[in-house]
PDB file of C-alpha atoms and ligand atoms in Angstrom:
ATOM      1  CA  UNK A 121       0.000   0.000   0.000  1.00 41.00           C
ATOM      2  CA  UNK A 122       1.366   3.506  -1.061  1.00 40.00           C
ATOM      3  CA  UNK A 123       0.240   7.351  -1.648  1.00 39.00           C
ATOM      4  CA  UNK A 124       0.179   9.395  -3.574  1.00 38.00           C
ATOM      5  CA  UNK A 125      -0.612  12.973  -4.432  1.00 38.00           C
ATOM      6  CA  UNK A 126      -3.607  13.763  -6.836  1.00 40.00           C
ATOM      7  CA  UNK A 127      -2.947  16.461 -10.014  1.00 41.00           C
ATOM      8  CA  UNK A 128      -5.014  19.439 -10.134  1.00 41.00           C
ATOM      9  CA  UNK A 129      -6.853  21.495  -7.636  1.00 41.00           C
ATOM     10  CA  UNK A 130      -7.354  21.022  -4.252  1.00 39.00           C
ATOM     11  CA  UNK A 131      -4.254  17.813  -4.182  1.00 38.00           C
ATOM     12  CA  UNK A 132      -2.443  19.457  -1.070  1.00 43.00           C
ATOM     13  CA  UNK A 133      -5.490  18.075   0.854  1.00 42.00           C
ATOM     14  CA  UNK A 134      -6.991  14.941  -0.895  1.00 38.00           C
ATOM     15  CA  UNK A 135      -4.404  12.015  -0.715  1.00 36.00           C
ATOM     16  CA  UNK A 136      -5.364   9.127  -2.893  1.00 38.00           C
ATOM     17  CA  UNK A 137      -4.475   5.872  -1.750  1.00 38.00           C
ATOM     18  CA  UNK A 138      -2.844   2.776  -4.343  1.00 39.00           C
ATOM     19  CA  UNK A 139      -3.525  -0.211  -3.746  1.00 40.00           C
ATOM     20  CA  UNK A 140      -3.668  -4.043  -5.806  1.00 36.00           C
ATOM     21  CA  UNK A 141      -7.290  -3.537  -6.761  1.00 38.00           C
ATOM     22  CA  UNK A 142      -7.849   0.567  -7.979  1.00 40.00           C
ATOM     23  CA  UNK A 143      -8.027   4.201  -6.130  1.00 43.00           C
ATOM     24  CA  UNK A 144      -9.943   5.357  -3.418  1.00 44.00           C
ATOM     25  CA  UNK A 145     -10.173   9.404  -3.338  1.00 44.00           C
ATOM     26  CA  UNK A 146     -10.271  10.640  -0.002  1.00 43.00           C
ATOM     27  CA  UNK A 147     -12.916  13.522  -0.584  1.00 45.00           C
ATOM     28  CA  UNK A 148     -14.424  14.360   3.044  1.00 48.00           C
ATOM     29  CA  UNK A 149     -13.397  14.050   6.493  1.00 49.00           C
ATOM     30  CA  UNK A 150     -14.592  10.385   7.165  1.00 54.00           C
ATOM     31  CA  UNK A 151     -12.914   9.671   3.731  1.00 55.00           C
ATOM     32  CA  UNK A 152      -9.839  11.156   4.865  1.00 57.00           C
ATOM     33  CA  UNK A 153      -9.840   9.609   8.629  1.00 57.00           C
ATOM     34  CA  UNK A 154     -10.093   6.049   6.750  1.00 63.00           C
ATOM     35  CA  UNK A 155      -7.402   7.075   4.289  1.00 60.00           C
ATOM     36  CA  UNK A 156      -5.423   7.638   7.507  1.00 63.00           C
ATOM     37  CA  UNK A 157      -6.013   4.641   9.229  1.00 66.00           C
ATOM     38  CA  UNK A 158      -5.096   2.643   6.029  1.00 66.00           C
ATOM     39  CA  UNK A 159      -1.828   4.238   5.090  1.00 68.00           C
ATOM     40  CA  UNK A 160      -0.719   4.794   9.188  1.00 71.00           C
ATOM     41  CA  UNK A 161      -0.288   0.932   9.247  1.00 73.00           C
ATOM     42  CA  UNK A 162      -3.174  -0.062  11.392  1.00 83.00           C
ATOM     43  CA  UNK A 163      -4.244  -1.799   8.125  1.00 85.00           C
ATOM     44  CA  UNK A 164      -2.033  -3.520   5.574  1.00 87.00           C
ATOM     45  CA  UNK A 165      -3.227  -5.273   2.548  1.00 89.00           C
ATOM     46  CA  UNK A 166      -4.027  -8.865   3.153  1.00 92.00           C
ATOM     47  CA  UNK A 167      -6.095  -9.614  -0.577  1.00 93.00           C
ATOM     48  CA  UNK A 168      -6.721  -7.372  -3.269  1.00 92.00           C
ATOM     49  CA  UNK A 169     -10.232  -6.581  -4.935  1.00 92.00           C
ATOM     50  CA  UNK A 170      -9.213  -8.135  -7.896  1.00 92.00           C
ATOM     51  CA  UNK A 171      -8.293 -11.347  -6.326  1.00 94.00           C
ATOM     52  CA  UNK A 172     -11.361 -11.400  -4.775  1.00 96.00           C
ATOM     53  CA  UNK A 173     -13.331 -10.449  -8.177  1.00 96.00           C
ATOM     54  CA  UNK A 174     -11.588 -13.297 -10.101  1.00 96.00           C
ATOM     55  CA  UNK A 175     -11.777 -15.660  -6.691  1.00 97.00           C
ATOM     56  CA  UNK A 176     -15.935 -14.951  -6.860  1.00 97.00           C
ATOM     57  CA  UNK A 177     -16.276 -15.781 -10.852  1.00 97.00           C
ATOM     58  CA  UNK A 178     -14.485 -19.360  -9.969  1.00 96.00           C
ATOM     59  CA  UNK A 179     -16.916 -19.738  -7.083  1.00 97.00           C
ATOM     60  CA  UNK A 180     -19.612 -18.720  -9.041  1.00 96.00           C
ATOM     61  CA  UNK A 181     -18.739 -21.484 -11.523  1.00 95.00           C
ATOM     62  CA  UNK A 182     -18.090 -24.200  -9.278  1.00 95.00           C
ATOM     63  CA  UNK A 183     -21.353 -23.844  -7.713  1.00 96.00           C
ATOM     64  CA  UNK A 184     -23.445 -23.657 -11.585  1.00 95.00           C
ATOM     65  CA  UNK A 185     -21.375 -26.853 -12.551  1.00 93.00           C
ATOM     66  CA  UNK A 186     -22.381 -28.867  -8.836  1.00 92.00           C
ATOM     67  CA  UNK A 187     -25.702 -27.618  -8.924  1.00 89.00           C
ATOM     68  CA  UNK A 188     -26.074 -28.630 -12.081  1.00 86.00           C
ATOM     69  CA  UNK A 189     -25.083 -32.079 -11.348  1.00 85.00           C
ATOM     70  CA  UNK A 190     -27.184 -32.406  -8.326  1.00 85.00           C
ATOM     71  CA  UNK A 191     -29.977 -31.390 -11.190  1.00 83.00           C
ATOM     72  CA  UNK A 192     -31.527 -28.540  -8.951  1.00 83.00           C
ATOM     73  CA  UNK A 193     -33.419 -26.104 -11.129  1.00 85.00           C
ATOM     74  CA  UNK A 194     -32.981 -22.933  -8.890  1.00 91.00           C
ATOM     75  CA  UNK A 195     -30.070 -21.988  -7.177  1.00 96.00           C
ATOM     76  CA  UNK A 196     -31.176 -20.305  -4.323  1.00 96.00           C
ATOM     77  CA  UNK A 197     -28.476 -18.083  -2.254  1.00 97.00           C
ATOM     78  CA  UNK A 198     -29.417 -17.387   1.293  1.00 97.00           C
ATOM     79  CA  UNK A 199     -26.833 -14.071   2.349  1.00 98.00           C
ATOM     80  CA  UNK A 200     -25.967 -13.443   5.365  1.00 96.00           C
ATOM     81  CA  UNK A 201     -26.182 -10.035   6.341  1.00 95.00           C
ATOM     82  CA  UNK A 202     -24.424  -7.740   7.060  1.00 93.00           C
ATOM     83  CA  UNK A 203     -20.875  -9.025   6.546  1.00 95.00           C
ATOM     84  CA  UNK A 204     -21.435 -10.894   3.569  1.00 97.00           C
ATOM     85  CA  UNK A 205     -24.012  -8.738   1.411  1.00 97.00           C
ATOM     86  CA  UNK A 206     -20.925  -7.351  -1.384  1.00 98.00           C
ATOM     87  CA  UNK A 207     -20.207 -11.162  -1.609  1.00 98.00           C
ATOM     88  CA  UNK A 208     -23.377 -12.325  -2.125  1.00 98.00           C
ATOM     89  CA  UNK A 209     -24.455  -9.644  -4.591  1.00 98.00           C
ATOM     90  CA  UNK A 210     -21.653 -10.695  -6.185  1.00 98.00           C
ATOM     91  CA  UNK A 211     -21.946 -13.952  -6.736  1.00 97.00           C
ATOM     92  CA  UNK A 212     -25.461 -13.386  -7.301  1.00 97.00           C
ATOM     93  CA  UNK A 213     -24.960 -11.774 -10.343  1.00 96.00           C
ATOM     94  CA  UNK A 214     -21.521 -13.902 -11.735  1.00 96.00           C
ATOM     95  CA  UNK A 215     -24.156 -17.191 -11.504  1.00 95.00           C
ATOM     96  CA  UNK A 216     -26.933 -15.215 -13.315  1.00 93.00           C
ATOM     97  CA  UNK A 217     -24.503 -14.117 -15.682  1.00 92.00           C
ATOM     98  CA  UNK A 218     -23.425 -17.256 -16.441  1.00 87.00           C
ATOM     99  CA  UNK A 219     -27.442 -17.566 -17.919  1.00 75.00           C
ATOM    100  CA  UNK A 220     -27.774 -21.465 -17.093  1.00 77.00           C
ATOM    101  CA  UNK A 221     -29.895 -21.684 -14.273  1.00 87.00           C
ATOM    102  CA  UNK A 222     -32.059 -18.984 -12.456  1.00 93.00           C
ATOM    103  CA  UNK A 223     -31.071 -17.550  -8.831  1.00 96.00           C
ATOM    104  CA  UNK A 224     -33.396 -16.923  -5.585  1.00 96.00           C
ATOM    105  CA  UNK A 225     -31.602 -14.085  -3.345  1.00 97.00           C
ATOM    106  CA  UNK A 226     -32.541 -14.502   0.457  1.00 96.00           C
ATOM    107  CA  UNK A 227     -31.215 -12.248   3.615  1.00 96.00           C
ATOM    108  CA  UNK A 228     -30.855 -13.499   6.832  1.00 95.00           C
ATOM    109  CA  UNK A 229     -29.224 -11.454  10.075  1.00 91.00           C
ATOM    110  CA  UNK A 230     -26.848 -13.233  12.378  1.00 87.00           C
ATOM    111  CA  UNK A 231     -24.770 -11.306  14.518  1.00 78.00           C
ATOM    112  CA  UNK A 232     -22.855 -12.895  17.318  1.00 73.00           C
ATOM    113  CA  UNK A 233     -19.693 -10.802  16.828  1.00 61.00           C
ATOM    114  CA  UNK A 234     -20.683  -7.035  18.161  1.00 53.00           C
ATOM    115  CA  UNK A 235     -17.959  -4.894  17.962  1.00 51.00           C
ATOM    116  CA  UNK A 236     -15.115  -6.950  19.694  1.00 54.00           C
ATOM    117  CA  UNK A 237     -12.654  -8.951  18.156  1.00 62.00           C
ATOM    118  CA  UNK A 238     -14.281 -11.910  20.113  1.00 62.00           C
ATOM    119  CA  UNK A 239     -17.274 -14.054  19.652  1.00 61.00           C
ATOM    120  CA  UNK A 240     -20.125 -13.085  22.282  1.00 61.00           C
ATOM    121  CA  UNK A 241     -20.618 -17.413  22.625  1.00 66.00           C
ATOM    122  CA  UNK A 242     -24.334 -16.112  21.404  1.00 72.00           C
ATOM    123  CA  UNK A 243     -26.098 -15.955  17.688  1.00 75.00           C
ATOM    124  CA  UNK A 244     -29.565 -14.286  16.758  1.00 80.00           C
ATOM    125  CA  UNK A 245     -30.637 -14.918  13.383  1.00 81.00           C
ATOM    126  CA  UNK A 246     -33.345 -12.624  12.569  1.00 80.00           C
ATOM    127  CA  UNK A 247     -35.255 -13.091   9.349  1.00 79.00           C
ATOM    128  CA  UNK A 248     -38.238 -14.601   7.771  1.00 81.00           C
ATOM    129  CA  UNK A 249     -36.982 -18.212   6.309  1.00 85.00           C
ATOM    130  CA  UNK A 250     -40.809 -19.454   5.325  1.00 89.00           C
ATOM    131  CA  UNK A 251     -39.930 -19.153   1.396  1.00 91.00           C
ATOM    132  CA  UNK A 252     -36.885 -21.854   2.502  1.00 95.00           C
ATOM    133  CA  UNK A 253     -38.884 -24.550   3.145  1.00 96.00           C
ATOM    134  CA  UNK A 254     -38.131 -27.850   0.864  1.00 95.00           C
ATOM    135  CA  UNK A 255     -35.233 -25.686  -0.828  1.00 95.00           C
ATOM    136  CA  UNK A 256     -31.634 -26.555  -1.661  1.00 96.00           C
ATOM    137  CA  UNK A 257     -29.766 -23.613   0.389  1.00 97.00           C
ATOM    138  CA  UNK A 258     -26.619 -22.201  -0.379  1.00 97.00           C
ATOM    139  CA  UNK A 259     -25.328 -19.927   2.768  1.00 97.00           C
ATOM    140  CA  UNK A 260     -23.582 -17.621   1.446  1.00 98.00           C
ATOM    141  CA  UNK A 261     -21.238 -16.038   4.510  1.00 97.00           C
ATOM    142  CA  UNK A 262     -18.361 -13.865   5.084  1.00 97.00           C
ATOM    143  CA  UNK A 263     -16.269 -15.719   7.128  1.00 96.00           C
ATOM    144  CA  UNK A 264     -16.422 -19.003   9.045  1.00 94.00           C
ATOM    145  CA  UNK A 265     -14.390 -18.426  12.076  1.00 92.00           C
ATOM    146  CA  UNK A 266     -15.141 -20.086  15.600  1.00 89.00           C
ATOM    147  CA  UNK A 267     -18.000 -21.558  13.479  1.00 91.00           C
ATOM    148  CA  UNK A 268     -20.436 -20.706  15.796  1.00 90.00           C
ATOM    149  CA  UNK A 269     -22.932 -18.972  13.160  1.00 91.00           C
ATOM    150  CA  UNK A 270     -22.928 -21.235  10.611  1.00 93.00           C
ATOM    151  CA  UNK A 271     -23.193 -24.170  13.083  1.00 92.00           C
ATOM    152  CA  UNK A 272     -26.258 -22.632  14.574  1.00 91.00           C
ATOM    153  CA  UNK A 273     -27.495 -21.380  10.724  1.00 93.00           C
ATOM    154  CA  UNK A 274     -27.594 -25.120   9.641  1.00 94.00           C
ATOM    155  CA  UNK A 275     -28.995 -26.464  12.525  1.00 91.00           C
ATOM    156  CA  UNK A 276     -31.872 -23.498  12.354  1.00 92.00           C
ATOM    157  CA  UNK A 277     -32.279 -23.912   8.456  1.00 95.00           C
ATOM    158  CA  UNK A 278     -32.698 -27.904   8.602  1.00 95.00           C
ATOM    159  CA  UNK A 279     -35.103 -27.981  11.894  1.00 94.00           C
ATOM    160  CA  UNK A 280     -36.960 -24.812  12.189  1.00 92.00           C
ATOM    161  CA  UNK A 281     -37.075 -24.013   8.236  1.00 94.00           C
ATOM    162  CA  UNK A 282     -36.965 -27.219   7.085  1.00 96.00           C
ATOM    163  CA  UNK A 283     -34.456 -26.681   4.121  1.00 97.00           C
ATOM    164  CA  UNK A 284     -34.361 -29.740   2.206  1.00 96.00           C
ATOM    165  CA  UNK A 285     -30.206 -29.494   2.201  1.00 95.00           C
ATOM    166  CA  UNK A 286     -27.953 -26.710   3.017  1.00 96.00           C
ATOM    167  CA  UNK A 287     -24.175 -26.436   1.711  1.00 96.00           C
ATOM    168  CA  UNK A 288     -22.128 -23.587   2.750  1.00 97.00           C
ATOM    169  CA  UNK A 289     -19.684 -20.892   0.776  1.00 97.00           C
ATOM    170  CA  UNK A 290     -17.962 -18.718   2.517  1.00 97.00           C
ATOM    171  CA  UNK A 291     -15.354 -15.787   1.492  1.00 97.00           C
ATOM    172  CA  UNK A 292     -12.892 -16.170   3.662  1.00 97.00           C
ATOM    173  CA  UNK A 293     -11.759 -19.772   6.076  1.00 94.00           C
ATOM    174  CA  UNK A 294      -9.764 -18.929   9.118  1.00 94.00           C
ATOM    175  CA  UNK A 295      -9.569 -22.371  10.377  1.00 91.00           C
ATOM    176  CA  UNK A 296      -7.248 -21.413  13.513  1.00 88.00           C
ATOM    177  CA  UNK A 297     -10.236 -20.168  14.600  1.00 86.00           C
ATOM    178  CA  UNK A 298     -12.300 -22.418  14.908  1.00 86.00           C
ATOM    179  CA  UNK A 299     -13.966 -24.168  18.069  1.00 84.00           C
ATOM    180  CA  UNK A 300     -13.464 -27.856  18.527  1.00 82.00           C
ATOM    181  CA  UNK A 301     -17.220 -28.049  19.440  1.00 80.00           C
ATOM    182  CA  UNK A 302     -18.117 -26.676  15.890  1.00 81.00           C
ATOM    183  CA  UNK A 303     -16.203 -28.846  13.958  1.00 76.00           C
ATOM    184  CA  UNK A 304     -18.981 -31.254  13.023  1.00 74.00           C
ATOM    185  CA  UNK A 305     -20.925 -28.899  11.347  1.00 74.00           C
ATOM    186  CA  UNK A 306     -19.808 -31.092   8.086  1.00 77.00           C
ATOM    187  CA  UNK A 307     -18.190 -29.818   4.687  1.00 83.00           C
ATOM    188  CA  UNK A 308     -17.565 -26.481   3.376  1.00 92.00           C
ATOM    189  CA  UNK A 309     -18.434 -26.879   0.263  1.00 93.00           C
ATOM    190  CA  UNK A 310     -17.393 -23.588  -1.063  1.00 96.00           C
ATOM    191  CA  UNK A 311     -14.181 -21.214   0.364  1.00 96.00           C
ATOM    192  CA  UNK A 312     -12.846 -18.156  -1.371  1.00 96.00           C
ATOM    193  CA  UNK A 313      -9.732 -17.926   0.553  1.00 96.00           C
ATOM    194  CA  UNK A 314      -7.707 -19.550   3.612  1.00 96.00           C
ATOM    195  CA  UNK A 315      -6.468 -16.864   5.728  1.00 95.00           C
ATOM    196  CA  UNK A 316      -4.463 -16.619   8.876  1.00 94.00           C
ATOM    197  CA  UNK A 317      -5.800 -15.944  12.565  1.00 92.00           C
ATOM    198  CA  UNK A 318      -5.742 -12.020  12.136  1.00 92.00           C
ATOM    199  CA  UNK A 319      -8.751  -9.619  12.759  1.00 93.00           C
ATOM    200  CA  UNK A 320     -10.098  -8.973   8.908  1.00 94.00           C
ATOM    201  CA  UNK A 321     -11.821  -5.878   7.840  1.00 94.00           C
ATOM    202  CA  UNK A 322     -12.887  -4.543   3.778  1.00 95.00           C
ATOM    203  CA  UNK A 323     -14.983  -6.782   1.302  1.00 96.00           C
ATOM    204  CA  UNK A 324     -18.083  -6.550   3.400  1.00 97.00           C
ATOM    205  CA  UNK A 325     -16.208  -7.253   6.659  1.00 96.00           C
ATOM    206  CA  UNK A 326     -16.216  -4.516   9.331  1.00 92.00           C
ATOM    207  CA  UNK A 327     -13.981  -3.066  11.780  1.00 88.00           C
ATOM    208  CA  UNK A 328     -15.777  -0.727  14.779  1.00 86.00           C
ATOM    209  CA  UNK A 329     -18.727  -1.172  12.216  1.00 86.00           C
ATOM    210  CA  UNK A 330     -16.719   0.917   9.677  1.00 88.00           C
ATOM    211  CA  UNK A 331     -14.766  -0.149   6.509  1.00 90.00           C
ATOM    212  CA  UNK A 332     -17.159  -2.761   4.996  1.00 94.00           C
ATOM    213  CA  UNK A 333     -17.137  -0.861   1.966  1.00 93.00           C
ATOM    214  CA  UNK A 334     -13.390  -1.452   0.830  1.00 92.00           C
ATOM    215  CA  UNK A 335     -13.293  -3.613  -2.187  1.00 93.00           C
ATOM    216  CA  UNK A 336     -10.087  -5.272  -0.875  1.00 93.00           C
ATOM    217  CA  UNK A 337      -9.800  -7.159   2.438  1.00 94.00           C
ATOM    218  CA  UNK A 338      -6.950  -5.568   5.060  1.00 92.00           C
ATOM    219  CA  UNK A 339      -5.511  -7.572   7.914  1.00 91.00           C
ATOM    220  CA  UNK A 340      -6.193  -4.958  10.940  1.00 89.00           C
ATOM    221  CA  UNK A 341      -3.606  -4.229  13.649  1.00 86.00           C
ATOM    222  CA  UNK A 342      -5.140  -2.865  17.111  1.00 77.00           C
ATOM    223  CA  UNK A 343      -3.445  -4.599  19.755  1.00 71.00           C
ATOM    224  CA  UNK A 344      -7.289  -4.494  21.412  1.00 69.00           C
ATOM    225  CA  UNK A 345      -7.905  -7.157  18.766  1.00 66.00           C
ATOM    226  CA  UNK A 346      -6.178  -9.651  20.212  1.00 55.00           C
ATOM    227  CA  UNK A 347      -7.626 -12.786  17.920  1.00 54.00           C
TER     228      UNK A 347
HETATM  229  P1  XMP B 197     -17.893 -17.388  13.858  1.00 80.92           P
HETATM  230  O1  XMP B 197     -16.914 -17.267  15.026  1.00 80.92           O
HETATM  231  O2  XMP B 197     -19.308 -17.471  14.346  1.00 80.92           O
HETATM  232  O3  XMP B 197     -17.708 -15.999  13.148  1.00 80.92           O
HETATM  233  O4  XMP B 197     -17.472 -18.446  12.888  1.00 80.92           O
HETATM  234  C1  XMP B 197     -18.425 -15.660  12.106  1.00 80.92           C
HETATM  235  C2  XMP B 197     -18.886 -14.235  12.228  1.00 80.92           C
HETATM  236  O5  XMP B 197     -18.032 -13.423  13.023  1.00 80.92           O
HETATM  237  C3  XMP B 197     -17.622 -12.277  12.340  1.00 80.92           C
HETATM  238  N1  XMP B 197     -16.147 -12.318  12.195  1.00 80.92           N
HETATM  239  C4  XMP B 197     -15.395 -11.289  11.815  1.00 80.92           C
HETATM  240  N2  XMP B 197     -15.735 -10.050  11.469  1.00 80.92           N
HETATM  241  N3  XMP B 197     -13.475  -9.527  11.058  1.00 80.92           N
HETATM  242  C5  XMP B 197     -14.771  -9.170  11.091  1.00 80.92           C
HETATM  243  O6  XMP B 197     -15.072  -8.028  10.763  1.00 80.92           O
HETATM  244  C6  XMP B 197     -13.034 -10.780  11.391  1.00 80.92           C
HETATM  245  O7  XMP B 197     -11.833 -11.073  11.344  1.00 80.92           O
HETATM  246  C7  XMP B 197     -14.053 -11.697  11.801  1.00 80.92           C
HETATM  247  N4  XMP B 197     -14.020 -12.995  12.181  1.00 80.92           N
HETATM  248  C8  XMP B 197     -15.323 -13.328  12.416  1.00 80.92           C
HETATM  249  C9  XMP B 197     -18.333 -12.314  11.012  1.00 80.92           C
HETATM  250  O8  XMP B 197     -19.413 -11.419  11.053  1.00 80.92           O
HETATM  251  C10 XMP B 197     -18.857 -13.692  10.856  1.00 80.92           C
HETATM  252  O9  XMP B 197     -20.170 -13.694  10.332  1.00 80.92           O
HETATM  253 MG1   MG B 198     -21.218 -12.148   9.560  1.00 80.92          MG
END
């Protein structure tokens, strides 16, 4: 991650920041606080938006080419908000795109995070799931950490909404994470990326609830984030 200085008038004030996957100018106060935070080092790069753009089209054909197979004639995308709504959009459209079989969108809330670095050890899903009933669910998710949520989001999709299956794709895997008593939540069908045991923001993820807008995915260093 670099700066530089922007031609014309008015440069003096509005950095511009580089980075793998475009420019972000740094036109108001907030802007410019964020800018900050990026290029002071609390942040550093950890996967451009390009990576994830090109990760996202692979996805998006893995899952037309096994749904396919498995001969369902909808693939229906249940997205996690809020972490995971870019993604899902996303992938939404790279499958529909692809023309070959028609896509259901569905939002569901589940929050167990807060604003710590730490799982509360609680999950509320919030979110009508009566359309779900008898369907073949994709969760689509940001991350799959501790594995809490998407434990509970199974469990709650097979026996209160009576999915008829539910496979899981997530962004982002950070299996040091993850809590021995979630491990048998079975098979991940679909991961973008593996990534280390570091607090994440960017690419829908947030930090303090700020910076889910970044197109790119930074690794954030606060020593209050102690993952
Ligand atoms: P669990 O522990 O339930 O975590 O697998 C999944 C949820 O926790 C949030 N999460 C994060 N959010 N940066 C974030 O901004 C992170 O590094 C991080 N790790 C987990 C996320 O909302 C996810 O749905
Ligand atoms: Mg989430």
């Amino acid at each position: 991650m670099r700066t530089c200085s922007q031609s014309g008038p008015g440069a003096a004030r509005t950095p511009v920041l580089v980075h793998a996957g475009g420019l972000i100018h740094a036109r108001d106060r907030e802007e410019q606080v964020r800018a900050q935070a990026i290029s002071s080092g609390i942040f550093s790069l950890l996967i451009s938006s390009s990576h994830i753009n090109k990760r996202i089209t692979e996805l998006a054909h893995n899952i037309i080419c096994t749904e396919r197979a498995r001969r369902h004639e909808e693939i229906c995308l249940l997205i996690v908000l809020k972490g995971a709504v870019f993604f899902g959009c996303r992938l939404a459209r790279e499958i529909s795109s692809a023309g070959s079989l028609p896509v259901a969108m569905h939002f569901i809330s589940a929050a167990s995070y807060g604003n710590q670095a730490h799982s509360s050890g609680r999950c509320r899903i919030a979110g009508n799931l009566n359309a779900l009933h008898g369907k073949d669910v994709i969760v689509v998710e940001d991350i799959l950490d501790s594995g809490r949520t998407l434990y509970k989001l199974k469990n709650h999709l097979l026996k209160k909404a009576h999915a008829a299956s539910v496979t899981i794709c997530v962004l982002l895997d950070k299996p040091g994470g993850r809590k021995a008593r979630f491990q048998n939540m079975g098979r991940i069908d679909y991961i973008g990326f593996r990534i280390p045991a570091v607090f994440v923001a960017g690419g829908g993820l947030d930090y303090f609830d700020q910076f889910r807008e970044l197109p790119f995915i930074v690794a954030v260093h606060d020593k209050a984030l102690c993952v």
